[in-house]
Coordinates of C-alpha atoms in Angstrom, one line a residue:
M1 CA -28.7 0.1 -8.9
R2 CA -28.4 3.8 -8.7
P3 CA -25.8 5.5 -11.0
D4 CA -24.3 7.6 -8.0
T5 CA -23.2 4.4 -6.3
P6 CA -19.3 4.5 -5.9
A7 CA -17.3 2.6 -8.4
E8 CA -15.7 0.5 -5.7
N9 CA -19.0 -0.9 -4.8
V10 CA -20.5 -1.8 -8.2
D11 CA -19.3 -3.0 -11.6
H12 CA -20.6 0.1 -13.6
S13 CA -19.7 -1.6 -16.9
A14 CA -21.7 -4.6 -16.1
E15 CA -24.5 -2.5 -14.8
A16 CA -24.6 -0.6 -18.0
A17 CA -24.7 -3.8 -20.0
R18 CA -27.7 -5.0 -18.0
L19 CA -29.6 -1.8 -18.6
E20 CA -28.9 -2.1 -22.3
R21 CA -30.4 -5.6 -22.3
T22 CA -33.5 -4.4 -20.3
A23 CA -33.8 -1.6 -22.8
G24 CA -34.2 -4.2 -25.5
L25 CA -36.9 -5.9 -23.6
Y26 CA -38.9 -2.7 -22.9
P27 CA -38.4 -0.5 -26.1
E28 CA -40.9 1.9 -24.8
D29 CA -38.7 2.7 -21.8
A30 CA -35.4 2.6 -23.8
E31 CA -34.8 6.3 -23.4
A32 CA -34.8 6.3 -19.6
L33 CA -32.9 3.0 -19.3
L34 CA -30.1 3.9 -21.9
L35 CA -29.6 7.3 -20.1
R36 CA -29.0 5.4 -16.9
A37 CA -26.7 3.0 -18.8
A38 CA -24.8 6.0 -20.1
A39 CA -24.3 7.4 -16.5
H40 CA -22.9 4.1 -15.4
L41 CA -20.3 4.1 -18.4
E42 CA -19.3 7.7 -17.4
L43 CA -18.7 6.5 -13.8
A44 CA -16.9 3.6 -15.3
G45 CA -14.5 6.1 -17.1
D46 CA -15.6 4.7 -20.3
R47 CA -16.8 8.2 -21.8
P48 CA -16.5 7.3 -25.5
A49 CA -19.0 4.3 -24.9
A50 CA -21.2 6.7 -23.1
S51 CA -21.2 9.2 -26.0
T52 CA -22.0 6.2 -28.3
L53 CA -25.2 5.7 -26.3
Y54 CA -26.2 9.3 -26.5
D55 CA -25.6 9.2 -30.3
R56 CA -27.7 6.1 -30.5
L57 CA -30.6 7.7 -28.8
L58 CA -30.3 10.9 -31.0
S59 CA -30.1 9.0 -34.2
D60 CA -33.1 6.8 -33.3
A61 CA -35.9 7.0 -35.8
G62 CA -38.5 7.4 -33.1
P63 CA -39.1 10.7 -31.3
L64 CA -37.4 11.2 -28.0
E65 CA -39.3 12.3 -24.9
N66 CA -36.6 14.8 -24.0
P67 CA -34.0 15.2 -26.8
H68 CA -32.6 18.4 -25.2
L69 CA -31.7 16.4 -22.0
V70 CA -29.9 13.9 -24.1
R71 CA -28.0 16.6 -26.0
A72 CA -27.1 18.3 -22.6
L73 CA -25.7 15.1 -21.2
K74 CA -23.8 14.3 -24.4
A75 CA -22.2 17.7 -24.3
S76 CA -21.2 17.5 -20.6
N77 CA -19.6 14.0 -21.4
L78 CA -17.7 15.3 -24.4
W79 CA -16.2 18.2 -22.7
E80 CA -14.9 15.9 -20.0
Y81 CA -12.7 13.9 -22.3
G82 CA -11.4 16.6 -24.6
H83 CA -14.1 17.5 -27.1
E84 CA -14.6 21.0 -26.1
A85 CA -15.5 22.7 -29.3
E86 CA -18.2 20.1 -30.1
A87 CA -19.6 20.4 -26.6
R88 CA -19.7 24.2 -26.8
A89 CA -21.7 23.9 -30.1
I90 CA -24.2 21.5 -28.5
I91 CA -24.6 23.8 -25.4
D92 CA -25.2 26.7 -27.7
G93 CA -27.8 24.6 -29.5
V94 CA -29.5 23.7 -26.3
R95 CA -29.7 27.2 -25.2
A96 CA -31.1 28.5 -28.5
A97 CA -33.8 25.7 -28.4
A98 CA -34.9 27.1 -25.0
P99 CA -36.3 23.7 -23.6
R100 CA -39.2 23.9 -21.0
D101 CA -37.6 21.3 -18.9
P102 CA -35.1 22.5 -16.1
A103 CA -32.9 19.6 -16.3
P104 CA -30.9 20.5 -19.7
W105 CA -30.4 24.0 -18.3
V106 CA -28.9 22.7 -15.1
I107 CA -26.7 20.2 -16.9
I108 CA -25.1 22.5 -19.5
A109 CA -24.8 25.4 -16.9
E110 CA -22.9 22.9 -14.4
S111 CA -20.7 21.8 -17.3
L112 CA -19.8 25.3 -18.0
E113 CA -19.3 26.1 -14.3
S114 CA -17.0 23.0 -13.9
H115 CA -14.7 24.3 -16.6
D116 CA -14.6 27.8 -14.9
E117 CA -16.8 29.5 -17.4
L118 CA -18.6 31.2 -14.4
E119 CA -20.0 34.2 -16.3
T120 CA -21.6 32.0 -19.1
A121 CA -22.8 29.6 -16.4
Q122 CA -24.6 32.3 -14.6
E123 CA -26.1 33.5 -17.9
T124 CA -27.3 30.1 -18.6
F125 CA -28.7 29.6 -15.2
T126 CA -30.4 33.0 -15.4
Q127 CA -31.8 32.2 -18.9
G128 CA -33.3 28.9 -17.8
A129 CA -34.9 30.5 -14.8
S130 CA -36.2 33.5 -16.8
L131 CA -38.0 31.1 -19.1
L132 CA -39.3 28.6 -16.6
L133 CA -40.0 30.7 -13.6
A134 CA -41.6 33.9 -14.9
D135 CA -44.7 34.6 -12.9
V136 CA -44.3 31.4 -11.0
A137 CA -45.1 31.9 -7.2
D138 CA -44.1 28.4 -6.0
P139 CA -41.2 27.0 -8.1
P140 CA -41.7 23.3 -8.8
Y141 CA -39.2 20.9 -7.2
A142 CA -37.5 20.1 -10.5
T143 CA -36.6 23.8 -10.8
H144 CA -34.9 24.0 -7.5
P145 CA -31.4 23.0 -8.8
L146 CA -31.7 25.7 -11.3
L147 CA -32.1 28.5 -8.5
I148 CA -29.5 26.8 -6.2
G149 CA -27.0 26.4 -9.1
R150 CA -27.5 30.0 -10.0
H151 CA -27.0 31.1 -6.4
R152 CA -23.7 29.1 -6.1
V153 CA -22.2 30.7 -9.3
R154 CA -23.3 34.1 -8.4
R155 CA -21.7 33.7 -5.0
M156 CA -18.5 32.7 -6.6
L157 CA -18.6 35.7 -8.7
G158 CA -19.2 38.0 -5.9
A159 CA -22.6 39.1 -7.2
A160 CA -24.9 40.8 -4.8
H161 CA -28.1 38.8 -4.0
D162 CA -31.2 39.3 -6.0
E163 CA -34.8 38.1 -5.6
W164 CA -34.1 34.7 -7.0
D165 CA -31.0 34.3 -4.8
A166 CA -33.4 35.1 -2.0
L167 CA -35.8 32.5 -3.2
A168 CA -33.1 30.0 -3.3
D169 CA -32.2 30.6 0.3
T170 CA -35.9 29.8 1.2
L171 CA -35.8 26.6 -0.8
H172 CA -32.7 25.3 1.0
S173 CA -33.7 23.4 4.2
M174 CA -30.3 22.3 5.5
P175 CA -28.8 23.7 8.9
V176 CA -26.0 25.5 7.0
S177 CA -27.1 28.4 4.7
L178 CA -26.5 28.6 1.1
D179 CA -24.2 31.5 1.6
E180 CA -22.0 29.5 3.7
L181 CA -22.0 26.5 1.5
H182 CA -21.4 28.5 -1.7
D183 CA -18.7 30.8 0.1
P184 CA -15.7 30.8 -2.3
K185 CA -13.4 31.1 0.7
R186 CA -14.3 27.7 1.8
V187 CA -11.7 26.2 -0.5
W188 CA -8.9 28.0 1.3
S189 CA -10.0 26.6 4.6
L190 CA -9.2 23.2 3.5
G191 CA -5.6 24.0 3.5
S192 CA -5.7 25.5 6.9
D193 CA -3.7 24.2 10.0
N194 CA -6.3 25.4 12.4
P195 CA -8.2 22.5 13.8
A196 CA -11.4 24.7 14.5
E197 CA -11.4 26.0 10.9
L198 CA -11.2 22.3 9.5
Q199 CA -13.8 21.2 11.8
A200 CA -16.2 24.0 10.7
E201 CA -15.5 23.0 7.0
L202 CA -16.2 19.4 7.7
S203 CA -19.6 20.4 9.2
R204 CA -20.4 22.4 6.1
L205 CA -19.4 19.5 3.9
R206 CA -21.6 17.1 5.9
A207 CA -24.5 19.5 5.5
E208 CA -23.9 19.8 1.7
L209 CA -23.5 16.0 1.3
G210 CA -26.8 15.5 3.3
A211 CA -28.6 17.8 0.9
Y212 CA -27.1 15.9 -2.1
R213 CA -28.1 12.7 -0.7
E214 CA -31.7 13.8 0.2
A215 CA -32.1 14.9 -3.5
L216 CA -30.8 11.5 -4.8
S217 CA -32.8 9.4 -2.5
R218 CA -36.2 11.0 -3.3
P219 CA -38.6 8.3 -3.8
F220 CA -40.1 7.6 -7.2
P221 CA -43.0 10.1 -7.9
V222 CA -46.4 9.5 -6.4
A223 CA -47.8 8.6 -9.8
M224 CA -51.4 8.7 -11.0
L225 CA -52.3 6.3 -13.8
H226 CA -53.6 8.1 -16.9
W227 CA -55.3 6.3 -19.7
P228 CA -55.7 8.2 -23.0
G229 CA -59.1 8.0 -24.5
D230 CA -58.5 5.3 -27.1
E231 CA -56.5 3.1 -24.6
L232 CA -59.4 3.6 -21.9
T233 CA -62.1 2.4 -24.5
E234 CA -60.0 -0.5 -25.4
L235 CA -59.3 -1.4 -21.7
V236 CA -63.0 -1.3 -20.7
A237 CA -64.1 -3.1 -23.8
A238 CA -61.7 -6.0 -23.0
Y239 CA -62.3 -6.0 -19.4
P240 CA -65.8 -4.7 -18.6
S241 CA -65.4 -5.0 -14.8
L242 CA -62.9 -2.1 -14.9
S243 CA -65.8 0.2 -15.9
A244 CA -66.5 0.6 -12.2
E245 CA -63.0 2.2 -11.9
Y246 CA -63.5 4.2 -14.9
P247 CA -67.1 5.4 -15.7
S248 CA -66.1 7.8 -18.3
L249 CA -63.1 9.4 -19.8
E250 CA -64.1 12.9 -18.4
E251 CA -64.5 11.6 -15.0
H252 CA -61.1 9.7 -15.2
L253 CA -59.3 12.9 -16.2
A254 CA -61.0 14.9 -13.5
T255 CA -60.2 12.4 -10.7
I256 CA -56.5 12.4 -11.7
E257 CA -56.4 16.1 -11.5
A258 CA -58.5 16.3 -8.2
S259 CA -56.3 13.6 -6.7
L260 CA -53.1 15.2 -7.5
R261 CA -54.3 18.7 -6.3
E262 CA -55.4 17.1 -2.9
L263 CA -52.0 15.3 -2.5
A264 CA -50.2 18.7 -3.3
S265 CA -52.3 20.5 -0.8
S266 CA -51.4 17.9 2.0
G267 CA -47.7 18.6 1.3
T268 CA -47.0 15.4 -0.7
P269 CA -43.9 16.1 -2.9
N270 CA -42.6 14.7 -6.1
L271 CA -46.0 14.1 -7.8
G272 CA -46.3 12.7 -11.2
I273 CA -48.5 11.1 -14.0
V274 CA -47.8 7.9 -15.8
T275 CA -49.7 6.9 -19.0
G276 CA -50.9 3.3 -19.5
T277 CA -51.4 1.2 -22.5
V278 CA -53.5 -2.0 -22.8
P279 CA -50.6 -4.2 -24.1
S280 CA -48.3 -3.0 -21.5
Y281 CA -51.0 -3.6 -18.7
E282 CA -51.6 -7.0 -20.0
A283 CA -47.9 -7.8 -19.9
F284 CA -47.6 -6.4 -16.4
A285 CA -50.6 -8.7 -15.2
A286 CA -49.1 -11.8 -16.9
S287 CA -45.8 -11.0 -15.1
E288 CA -47.6 -10.8 -11.7
G289 CA -49.5 -14.0 -12.4
T290 CA -52.8 -12.5 -12.3
S291 CA -55.8 -11.2 -14.5
P292 CA -56.0 -7.7 -15.8
T293 CA -59.5 -7.6 -14.4
D294 CA -58.0 -7.3 -10.9
A295 CA -58.4 -3.6 -10.0
T296 CA -55.9 -3.8 -7.2
L297 CA -53.3 -4.3 -9.9
L298 CA -53.8 -0.7 -11.3
P299 CA -51.8 1.2 -8.7
Q300 CA -49.0 -1.5 -8.8
Y301 CA -48.9 -1.0 -12.6
A302 CA -48.7 2.8 -12.0
T303 CA -45.8 2.4 -9.5
T304 CA -43.9 0.0 -11.9
L305 CA -44.1 2.5 -14.7
A306 CA -42.9 5.3 -12.5
A307 CA -39.9 3.0 -11.4
R308 CA -39.0 2.5 -15.0
G309 CA -38.8 6.3 -15.5
R310 CA -42.1 6.7 -17.1
A311 CA -43.5 9.4 -14.8
V312 CA -44.0 13.0 -16.0
A313 CA -43.8 15.6 -13.3
W314 CA -47.0 17.3 -12.2
P315 CA -48.0 20.1 -12.4
P316 CA -46.7 20.8 -15.9
Q317 CA -44.5 23.8 -16.5
K318 CA -46.1 27.0 -17.3
G319 CA -46.9 27.3 -21.1
T320 CA -46.6 23.5 -21.7
V321 CA -49.5 21.4 -23.0
C322 CA -51.8 19.6 -20.6
W323 CA -51.0 16.1 -19.4
C324 CA -54.3 14.9 -20.6
G325 CA -53.4 14.9 -24.2
S326 CA -56.0 17.6 -25.3
G327 CA -53.4 19.7 -27.1
Q328 CA -54.4 22.8 -25.0
S329 CA -52.1 24.5 -22.6
Y330 CA -52.4 23.2 -19.0
E331 CA -53.5 26.6 -17.8
D332 CA -56.5 26.6 -20.2
C333 CA -57.3 22.8 -19.6
H334 CA -57.0 20.9 -16.4
G335 CA -54.8 23.6 -14.8
N336 CA -57.9 26.0 -14.9
A337 CA -59.0 25.9 -11.3
A338 CA -62.5 27.1 -12.3

């Protein structure tokens, strides 16, 4: 169940409880599952319970994949039910940490925007964009909300277009332009007695809703399955027939990068990588009632991991380590076209 489903169509509290139970069954996926549970609790109006889940994640002994995202969501939630001072402190901490993931930037900037802190929201959007998009010719899909949100806030402030605003315009594919969608005067047209003005505003709202739904309904990433070196060694030793799929670690890694580049060049969006483990793969094979030696199971396993929130977007953000686990930056490792 998607968290954006209206409250009248789903019991969000029950869905949150189900996701918490699922997190207990799949501890390796607990972070993604509990974040979805917290989103359902927010939609149910139980913001204190959502904060409890965020605190649970942040106090967990194990490392989080994206602690800045959890903190950003916690700050946004706290501000919504009266804990402004704590929320501001967390937002300041996220900005100081300068995460390399666009999602925390978007969440804290939109939280500031929703509370009429437009100047600070613009600064936050710009800080995130400056960090993540410097010298990037083609912004990754995950960064699009950063540019579009920045465009929206600057339009409300009456700021003149700059290069990033122009770039946001090119990323927007709906019939109604961003300038129209983000026009501050639109709010006044909703109180108009002129049927033509109301009809025009309805058209704009439909376009905006269409863009929002398009973003929400994006499929799970086209995810390539990555086996770290030790896991691949264990996998092939346990199931020798799979050596035909994985002749060597070097070839396996090269195949992943080449396949993703080919998909990207053909226009396939939302690409990602999921990392497999032998115990997880064996459990998946058992749940499917088949043997791990069945090579046709491998893409299904990758899809299932992606559906459980395990996919990492490809290509990595500039300056981040390579997906292969070498510890080198992506540009110096598999991102090196040569």
